[in-house]
Tab-separated table of C-alpha atoms in Angstrom:
chain	number	residue	atom	x	y	z
A	57	THR	CA	65.430	110.498	61.621
A	58	PHE	CA	62.895	112.898	60.167
A	59	SER	CA	62.844	113.305	56.408
A	60	ALA	CA	60.289	114.701	53.991
A	61	PHE	CA	59.302	112.239	51.287
A	62	PRO	CA	57.687	113.381	48.024
A	63	ALA	CA	54.248	114.904	48.640
A	64	THR	CA	53.336	114.684	44.972
A	65	GLY	CA	51.083	112.047	43.441
A	66	ASN	CA	47.347	111.629	43.788
A	67	ASP	CA	45.506	114.544	45.378
A	68	ILE	CA	42.640	113.150	47.465
A	69	THR	CA	41.789	116.357	49.340
A	70	ALA	CA	38.280	116.386	47.849
A	71	ALA	CA	37.771	112.605	47.791
A	72	PHE	CA	36.510	111.973	51.328
A	73	ALA	CA	33.014	110.652	52.057
A	74	PRO	CA	30.538	111.475	53.449
A	75	ASN	CA	32.285	114.876	53.344
A	76	ASN	CA	35.749	116.415	53.192
A	77	ASP	CA	35.701	117.487	56.831
A	78	ASP	CA	34.965	114.022	58.257
A	79	GLY	CA	35.333	111.165	55.818
A	80	TYR	CA	37.267	108.301	54.253
A	81	THR	CA	38.525	107.680	50.760
A	82	SER	CA	37.649	104.457	49.007
A	83	GLN	CA	40.268	101.716	49.226
A	84	LEU	CA	43.498	102.968	47.632
A	85	ALA	CA	45.907	100.523	46.002
A	86	LEU	CA	49.267	100.289	47.783
A	87	GLY	CA	51.014	98.874	44.721
A	88	PHE	CA	52.355	95.961	46.767
A	89	SER	CA	51.350	93.513	49.512
A	90	PHE	CA	51.702	94.777	53.066
A	91	ASN	CA	51.505	92.584	56.166
A	92	TYR	CA	49.869	94.325	59.114
A	93	TYR	CA	49.263	92.465	62.372
A	94	CYS	CA	49.343	89.058	60.620
A	95	THR	CA	47.009	90.011	57.759
A	96	THR	CA	48.141	90.907	54.250
A	97	TYR	CA	46.609	93.917	52.503
A	98	THR	CA	46.996	95.443	49.051
A	99	SER	CA	44.974	98.589	49.765
A	100	VAL	CA	44.224	101.070	52.532
A	101	ALA	CA	41.668	103.828	53.172
A	102	VAL	CA	42.766	107.328	54.167
A	103	CYS	CA	40.729	109.292	56.708
A	104	SER	CA	40.480	113.065	56.565
A	105	ASN	CA	41.081	113.071	60.342
A	106	GLY	CA	44.752	112.118	60.169
A	107	TYR	CA	44.976	108.332	59.927
A	108	LEU	CA	44.861	105.262	57.641
A	109	VAL	CA	42.604	102.215	58.071
A	110	PHE	CA	43.283	98.683	56.875
A	111	GLY	CA	40.312	96.445	56.037
A	112	THR	CA	36.671	97.449	56.372
A	113	ILE	CA	36.044	101.171	56.309
A	114	PRO	CA	34.144	102.095	59.495
A	115	THR	CA	31.468	104.714	59.979
A	116	ILE	CA	33.149	108.056	60.518
A	117	ASN	CA	33.296	109.460	64.031
A	118	GLY	CA	33.249	113.199	63.459
A	119	ALA	CA	34.086	115.921	65.936
A	120	ASN	CA	37.240	115.172	67.927
A	121	PRO	CA	37.537	111.473	67.022
A	122	THR	CA	40.643	110.914	69.147
A	123	GLN	CA	40.884	107.693	71.120
A	124	THR	CA	43.511	106.002	73.260
A	125	ILE	CA	45.554	103.227	71.625
A	126	PRO	CA	44.549	100.429	71.995
A	127	ASP	CA	40.769	100.768	72.106
A	128	PRO	CA	38.243	98.207	70.785
A	129	ALA	CA	35.936	101.023	69.639
A	130	THR	CA	36.137	101.760	65.919
A	131	PRO	CA	38.153	102.743	64.040
A	132	ASN	CA	40.599	99.862	64.364
A	133	GLY	CA	43.382	98.545	62.148
A	134	MET	CA	44.752	102.043	61.889
A	135	VAL	CA	47.972	104.000	61.566
A	136	ALA	CA	47.600	107.524	62.947
A	137	LEU	CA	49.768	110.528	62.122
A	138	ASN	CA	47.580	112.671	64.359
A	139	MET	CA	44.143	111.256	65.097
A	140	ASN	CA	42.219	114.506	65.484
A	141	ASP	CA	39.424	116.568	63.958
A	142	PHE	CA	41.242	117.633	60.774
A	143	ASP	CA	39.305	119.675	58.237
A	144	PRO	CA	40.756	119.530	54.694
A	145	SER	CA	37.724	121.477	53.461
A	146	PHE	CA	39.197	124.507	55.268
A	147	GLY	CA	42.660	124.224	53.705
A	148	GLY	CA	45.726	122.135	53.016
A	149	THR	CA	46.091	119.044	50.845
A	150	VAL	CA	46.071	115.279	51.321
A	151	THR	CA	47.929	113.126	48.796
A	152	PHE	CA	49.143	109.583	48.337
A	153	THR	CA	51.768	107.991	46.137
A	154	THR	CA	53.829	104.829	45.777
A	155	ILE	CA	57.503	105.301	44.976
A	156	GLY	CA	60.481	103.041	44.349
A	157	THR	CA	60.788	99.709	42.579
A	158	SER	CA	59.798	96.300	43.869
A	159	PRO	CA	60.726	94.806	46.283
A	160	ASN	CA	61.571	98.158	47.905
A	161	GLN	CA	58.517	100.311	47.290
A	162	MET	CA	56.999	102.784	49.738
A	163	PHE	CA	53.387	103.927	50.008
A	164	ILE	CA	53.272	107.500	51.316
A	165	ALA	CA	50.203	109.340	52.588
A	166	THR	CA	50.856	113.045	53.119
A	167	TYR	CA	48.893	115.652	55.044
A	168	SER	CA	50.191	119.104	54.077
A	169	ASN	CA	49.124	122.138	56.132
A	170	VAL	CA	45.761	120.563	57.004
A	171	PRO	CA	44.040	122.498	59.789
A	172	ILE	CA	42.187	121.253	62.820
A	173	TRP	CA	38.463	121.994	62.457
A	174	TYR	CA	38.056	125.739	62.859
A	175	ASN	CA	34.922	127.854	63.308
A	176	SER	CA	35.703	131.424	62.286
A	177	ALA	CA	32.368	132.646	63.708
A	178	THR	CA	33.197	131.463	67.224
A	179	ASN	CA	36.995	131.506	66.868
A	180	THR	CA	37.257	127.859	67.895
A	181	PRO	CA	40.138	127.179	68.272
A	182	SER	CA	41.357	130.757	68.726
A	183	VAL	CA	43.459	130.531	65.546
A	184	PRO	CA	43.665	127.806	62.881
A	185	VAL	CA	46.090	124.999	63.817
A	186	TYR	CA	47.884	123.388	60.871
A	187	ASN	CA	49.420	119.914	60.555
A	188	THR	CA	51.979	118.510	58.142
A	189	GLY	CA	53.265	114.958	58.184
A	190	GLN	CA	53.497	111.614	56.418
A	191	ILE	CA	52.699	107.950	56.974
A	192	VAL	CA	55.093	105.626	55.122
A	193	LEU	CA	54.473	101.894	54.553
A	194	TYR	CA	57.447	99.815	53.371
A	195	GLU	CA	57.207	96.876	51.022
A	196	THR	CA	59.017	93.660	52.082
A	197	SER	CA	60.080	94.834	55.550
A	198	ASN	CA	56.473	95.848	56.389
A	199	ASP	CA	57.876	98.666	58.519
A	200	ILE	CA	55.751	101.711	59.262
A	201	GLU	CA	57.134	105.210	59.708
A	202	ILE	CA	55.345	108.357	60.815
A	203	HIS	CA	57.151	111.590	59.960
A	204	SER	CA	55.799	114.693	61.684
A	205	GLY	CA	56.816	117.892	59.952
A	206	THR	CA	54.848	120.382	62.011
A	207	ILE	CA	52.035	119.349	64.342
A	208	GLY	CA	50.459	122.428	65.922
A	209	GLN	CA	48.938	122.922	69.365
A	210	SER	CA	45.414	121.556	69.154
A	211	PRO	CA	42.640	122.375	71.643
A	212	TYR	CA	41.713	118.692	71.448
A	213	ASN	CA	43.618	115.575	72.547
A	214	MET	CA	45.636	113.881	69.803
A	215	THR	CA	46.951	110.349	69.165
A	216	GLN	CA	49.893	109.102	67.076
A	217	GLY	CA	50.579	105.389	66.666
A	218	ILE	CA	49.319	102.056	65.377
A	219	GLU	CA	46.521	99.686	66.397
A	220	ASN	CA	45.507	96.176	65.351
A	221	GLN	CA	42.278	95.177	63.624
A	222	THR	CA	40.342	94.469	66.848
A	223	GLY	CA	41.677	97.361	68.896
A	224	THR	CA	43.241	95.012	71.445
A	225	LEU	CA	46.891	95.733	70.635
A	226	GLY	CA	48.632	98.931	69.715
A	227	MET	CA	51.593	101.188	70.278
A	228	ALA	CA	51.605	104.964	70.491
A	229	ALA	CA	54.525	107.324	70.158
A	230	PRO	CA	55.753	108.340	73.631
A	231	GLY	CA	53.623	111.135	75.090
A	232	ARG	CA	51.261	111.071	72.105
A	233	ASN	CA	48.431	108.794	73.248
A	234	ASN	CA	45.187	110.761	73.591
A	235	SER	CA	47.039	113.761	74.989
A	236	LEU	CA	48.035	117.298	74.089
A	237	TRP	CA	51.383	117.556	72.299
A	238	THR	CA	53.198	119.426	69.542
A	239	THR	CA	56.244	118.508	67.506
A	240	THR	CA	58.445	119.635	64.634
A	241	ASN	CA	60.546	117.371	62.408
A	242	THR	CA	60.323	114.120	64.370
A	243	ALA	CA	59.862	110.540	63.189
A	244	TYR	CA	58.990	107.126	64.623
A	245	ARG	CA	59.306	103.646	63.107
A	246	TRP	CA	57.267	100.591	63.997
A	247	SER	CA	58.994	97.421	62.888
A	248	LYS	CA	57.341	94.152	61.909
A	249	THR	CA	59.609	92.471	64.451
A	250	LEU	CA	57.655	94.388	67.134
A	251	ILE	CA	54.101	94.084	65.839
A	252	GLY	CA	54.288	90.470	64.659
A	253	ALA	CA	54.084	88.666	61.344
């Protein structure tokens, strides 16, 4: 079921490179080991465009980066809240934190009221579209949860789900694979028993 985890912690809204509109953070420490598609990681990079990436940080694909899951084109090894053309430089915040005590910690990446790229001069889209949600990684169980607070109606296709490191395997939330969708207060869990050791 949907729940809102703490959105406090480390504010990375201005930490994306090459820029805050389209960029990645450096590798962020999870605080524990996390097994994702048979590889163990201790860090992850956050993308300003609504997803996390395990492993090598790829070159950013800017405007409307949405792809269908799975897809061998980069980025791969990702967990997507809403793979889209977010623009934190226009508003909202992006944070990460690790809560709990081992062996039951959770790494939480939060996008709070982050808009889709918006051009006020051309009114594209017609009004700003804001997104709030969280990606939660669980220590020990290696489960992944995506909690969507409010995902607005984007003019661009959007993707929510997970994909392996080569883009050959992946699972999207129903109706949310490179399509137009909106949602309020929904959540999905991907279990290690489904995605493998």
